[in-house]
Tab-separated table of C-alpha atoms in Angstrom:
chain	number	residue	atom	x	y	z
Z	1	MET	CA	8.978	-27.137	0.532
Z	2	SER	CA	8.782	-23.478	-0.333
Z	3	ILE	CA	10.597	-21.858	2.593
Z	4	ALA	CA	11.832	-18.957	0.446
Z	5	ARG	CA	8.298	-18.063	-0.679
Z	6	LEU	CA	7.032	-18.341	2.895
Z	7	THR	CA	9.843	-16.066	4.049
Z	8	ALA	CA	9.117	-13.523	1.305
Z	9	ARG	CA	5.408	-13.567	2.112
Z	10	ALA	CA	6.061	-13.187	5.855
Z	11	VAL	CA	8.507	-10.306	5.463
Z	12	ILE	CA	6.616	-8.383	2.782
Z	13	GLY	CA	3.170	-9.056	4.220
Z	14	GLY	CA	4.320	-8.408	7.778
Z	15	LEU	CA	5.762	-5.034	6.837
Z	16	PHE	CA	2.532	-4.119	5.044
Z	17	ILE	CA	0.581	-5.046	8.178
Z	18	GLY	CA	2.852	-2.726	10.170
Z	19	HIS	CA	2.482	0.032	7.595
Z	20	GLY	CA	-1.308	-0.279	7.618
Z	21	THR	CA	-1.556	-0.287	11.407
Z	22	GLN	CA	0.611	2.843	11.508
Z	23	LYS	CA	-2.117	4.534	9.491
Z	24	LEU	CA	-5.045	3.006	11.371
Z	25	PHE	CA	-3.889	2.981	14.987
Z	26	GLY	CA	-0.662	4.959	15.204
Z	27	TRP	CA	1.280	1.786	16.022
Z	28	PHE	CA	5.023	1.563	15.378
Z	29	GLY	CA	5.430	5.335	15.494
Z	30	GLY	CA	2.804	5.984	12.836
Z	31	PRO	CA	0.508	8.990	12.569
Z	32	GLY	CA	-2.772	7.168	13.281
Z	33	ARG	CA	-6.026	8.031	11.576
Z	34	GLU	CA	-5.852	11.784	12.164
Z	35	GLY	CA	-2.355	12.131	10.747
Z	36	THR	CA	-3.176	9.839	7.838
Z	37	GLU	CA	-6.283	11.886	7.085
Z	38	ALA	CA	-4.133	15.022	6.935
Z	39	MET	CA	-1.730	13.246	4.600
Z	40	MET	CA	-4.564	12.074	2.331
Z	41	GLU	CA	-5.979	15.594	2.200
Z	42	SER	CA	-2.579	16.991	1.207
Z	43	LEU	CA	-2.395	14.370	-1.560
Z	44	GLN	CA	-5.878	15.373	-2.799
Z	45	LEU	CA	-7.328	11.959	-1.978
Z	46	ARG	CA	-10.775	13.017	-0.804
Z	47	PRO	CA	-12.706	12.496	1.280
Z	48	ALA	CA	-9.552	12.190	3.343
Z	49	LYS	CA	-11.244	10.273	6.154
Z	50	ALA	CA	-12.443	7.546	3.782
Z	51	HIS	CA	-9.110	7.342	1.953
Z	52	ALA	CA	-7.176	7.125	5.229
Z	53	LEU	CA	-9.341	4.201	6.308
Z	54	LEU	CA	-9.169	2.600	2.847
Z	55	GLY	CA	-5.371	2.880	2.696
Z	56	GLY	CA	-4.815	1.497	6.187
Z	57	VAL	CA	-7.290	-1.362	5.808
Z	58	THR	CA	-5.971	-2.293	2.348
Z	59	GLU	CA	-2.386	-2.515	3.595
Z	60	THR	CA	-3.343	-4.408	6.766
Z	61	VAL	CA	-5.710	-6.903	5.126
Z	62	GLY	CA	-3.590	-7.294	1.983
Z	63	GLY	CA	-0.506	-7.924	4.118
Z	64	SER	CA	-2.387	-10.435	6.273
Z	65	LEU	CA	-3.625	-12.346	3.225
Z	66	LEU	CA	-0.111	-12.386	1.789
Z	67	VAL	CA	1.377	-13.757	5.023
Z	68	ALA	CA	-1.254	-16.499	5.130
Z	69	GLY	CA	-0.897	-17.242	1.428
Z	70	LEU	CA	-4.645	-16.808	1.029
Z	71	ALA	CA	-6.236	-15.241	-2.074
Z	72	THR	CA	-2.705	-14.388	-3.165
Z	73	PRO	CA	-3.650	-12.703	-6.486
Z	74	ALA	CA	-6.178	-10.482	-4.683
Z	75	ALA	CA	-3.656	-9.640	-1.954
Z	76	ALA	CA	-1.059	-8.755	-4.580
Z	77	ALA	CA	-3.560	-6.598	-6.486
Z	78	ALA	CA	-4.474	-4.707	-3.311
Z	79	LEU	CA	-0.851	-4.090	-2.361
Z	80	THR	CA	0.027	-3.123	-5.932
Z	81	GLY	CA	-2.793	-0.600	-5.805
Z	82	VAL	CA	-1.541	1.161	-2.676
Z	83	MET	CA	2.048	1.151	-3.945
Z	84	THR	CA	0.982	2.534	-7.337
Z	85	THR	CA	-0.900	5.312	-5.565
Z	86	ALA	CA	2.150	6.055	-3.395
Z	87	ILE	CA	4.368	6.215	-6.473
Z	88	ARG	CA	2.045	8.566	-8.355
Z	89	LYS	CA	0.988	10.825	-5.494
Z	90	VAL	CA	4.212	10.961	-3.455
Z	91	HIS	CA	7.379	9.530	-4.947
Z	92	LEU	CA	7.280	10.082	-8.729
Z	93	PRO	CA	8.507	13.706	-8.716
Z	94	ASN	CA	11.595	12.641	-6.746
Z	95	GLY	CA	12.973	10.250	-9.361
Z	96	PRO	CA	13.731	6.578	-8.814
Z	97	TRP	CA	16.045	6.549	-5.790
Z	98	ALA	CA	14.616	6.049	-2.311
Z	99	ALA	CA	17.440	8.136	-0.832
Z	100	ASN	CA	15.823	11.121	-2.576
Z	101	GLY	CA	12.260	10.133	-1.644
Z	102	GLY	CA	11.860	8.270	-4.941
Z	103	TRP	CA	9.830	5.268	-6.018
Z	104	GLU	CA	12.362	2.407	-6.210
Z	105	TYR	CA	11.207	0.663	-3.008
Z	106	ASN	CA	7.562	0.783	-4.076
Z	107	ALA	CA	8.465	-0.671	-7.480
Z	108	VAL	CA	10.435	-3.491	-5.827
Z	109	LEU	CA	7.418	-4.361	-3.671
Z	110	ILE	CA	5.137	-4.430	-6.721
Z	111	ALA	CA	7.597	-6.696	-8.537
Z	112	ALA	CA	7.924	-8.986	-5.514
Z	113	VAL	CA	4.188	-9.505	-4.996
Z	114	THR	CA	3.695	-9.991	-8.742
Z	115	ALA	CA	6.419	-12.657	-8.714
Z	116	LEU	CA	4.705	-14.379	-5.776
Z	117	VAL	CA	1.515	-14.586	-7.806
Z	118	GLU	CA	3.325	-16.010	-10.830
Z	119	THR	CA	5.183	-18.671	-8.817
Z	120	GLY	CA	2.310	-19.243	-6.391
Z	121	PRO	CA	2.447	-18.820	-2.631
Z	122	GLY	CA	3.980	-22.269	-2.146
Z	123	ASP	CA	3.145	-25.437	-0.232
Z	124	LEU	CA	3.143	-23.579	3.082
Z	125	SER	CA	0.094	-21.469	2.269
Z	126	LEU	CA	-3.645	-21.612	2.820
Z	127	ASP	CA	-4.212	-21.355	-0.939
Z	128	HIS	CA	-2.235	-24.585	-1.407
Z	129	VAL	CA	-3.709	-26.392	1.614
Z	130	TRP	CA	-7.275	-25.558	0.552
Z	131	GLY	CA	-6.565	-26.428	-3.091
Z	132	ASN	CA	-7.403	-23.019	-4.518
Z	133	GLU	CA	-3.912	-21.850	-5.486
Z	134	ARG	CA	-4.009	-19.558	-8.520
Z	135	SER	CA	-0.644	-18.875	-10.139
Z	136	GLY	CA	1.098	-18.381	-13.452
Z	137	PRO	CA	1.789	-15.520	-15.820
Z	138	ALA	CA	-1.880	-14.747	-16.538
Z	139	TRP	CA	-2.694	-14.477	-12.832
Z	140	ALA	CA	0.401	-12.333	-12.232
Z	141	LEU	CA	-0.409	-9.947	-15.072
Z	142	GLY	CA	-4.052	-9.874	-14.025
Z	143	SER	CA	-3.262	-8.950	-10.422
Z	144	LEU	CA	-0.834	-6.278	-11.645
Z	145	ALA	CA	-3.449	-4.824	-14.008
Z	146	VAL	CA	-6.196	-4.860	-11.358
Z	147	GLY	CA	-3.909	-3.155	-8.824
Z	148	VAL	CA	-2.817	-0.411	-11.223
Z	149	GLY	CA	-6.385	0.052	-12.476
Z	150	ALA	CA	-7.783	0.292	-8.951
Z	151	ALA	CA	-5.131	2.865	-8.052
Z	152	ALA	CA	-6.057	4.949	-11.105
Z	153	ALA	CA	-9.731	4.812	-10.145
Z	154	VAL	CA	-9.039	5.747	-6.507
Z	155	MET	CA	-6.865	8.698	-7.532
Z	156	THR	CA	-9.428	9.912	-10.090
Z	157	ILE	CA	-12.297	9.689	-7.611
Z	158	GLY	CA	-10.186	11.214	-4.822
Z	159	ALA	CA	-9.237	14.223	-6.961
Z	160	ARG	CA	-12.927	15.005	-7.509
Z	161	GLY	CA	-13.703	15.171	-3.792
Z	162	THR	CA	-14.350	18.375	-1.922
Z	163	PRO	CA	-11.387	19.683	0.097
Z	164	SER	CA	-11.684	19.554	3.855
Z	165	ARG	CA	-11.656	22.767	5.776
Z	166	THR	CA	-8.020	23.489	6.500
Z	167	PRO	CA	-7.065	24.926	9.870
Z	168	THR	CA	-5.276	28.265	9.988
Z	169	SER	CA	-2.251	26.704	11.647
Z	170	GLU	CA	-0.865	23.281	10.915
Z	171	SER	CA	-2.045	20.771	13.504
Z	172	SER	CA	0.168	18.133	15.054
Z	173	ALA	CA	-1.654	15.576	12.905
Z	174	ALA	CA	-0.757	17.447	9.731
Z	175	THR	CA	2.817	17.763	10.978
Z	176	ALA	CA	2.939	14.000	11.585
Z	177	ALA	CA	1.516	13.351	8.145
Z	178	HIS	CA	4.318	15.329	6.538
Z	179	GLY	CA	7.077	13.765	8.640
Z	180	ASP	CA	8.912	10.497	8.228
Z	181	THR	CA	6.446	8.616	10.450
Z	182	ALA	CA	3.533	8.683	8.021
Z	183	GLY	CA	4.960	5.845	5.969
Z	184	ASP	CA	4.468	7.679	2.689
Z	185	PRO	CA	5.729	11.184	3.427
Z	186	THR	CA	4.464	13.893	1.164
Z	187	THR	CA	6.851	15.999	-0.830
Z	188	THR	CA	6.998	19.746	-0.882
Z	189	ASP	CA	7.373	21.700	-4.067
Z	190	SER	CA	9.354	24.897	-3.861
């Protein structure tokens, strides 16, 4: 039995589901769509409305697939993509340590989902039950490459988008997007 892999999938995937639903619905103290849109705009991921939806859906669906152990390489690629984007757009300037707003936690998540692809989701997964388990080093490296490549494409496309009209005073949604509840708080440069 692969209880450890099931536990890892449930914890990691479950937290991604929570993180995605914070963005989509404002659950678990999250900013909801409006706050996430403000965050995406501040990160120059435009159109912000589309990127807010894309980010929330990717985390929610990717986390759900990971929990179920279904299409594990695709789930890992999706989650690697959102974490790569978070590293590049939010955490990189702060160095590695999470205590300083850095990227260490995101890197750990990428490593964990990549390891789950290499080892496979385990006997207690839909991939295994349905006989379509894909695992091994090639699958792990492939999911990592697809995730990083997708993140690069999303950031490139997002940077080319037209900025939204910014209000003269910061709305409560923009305030939420810059606070600790947004999941990936933006940094301020002085």
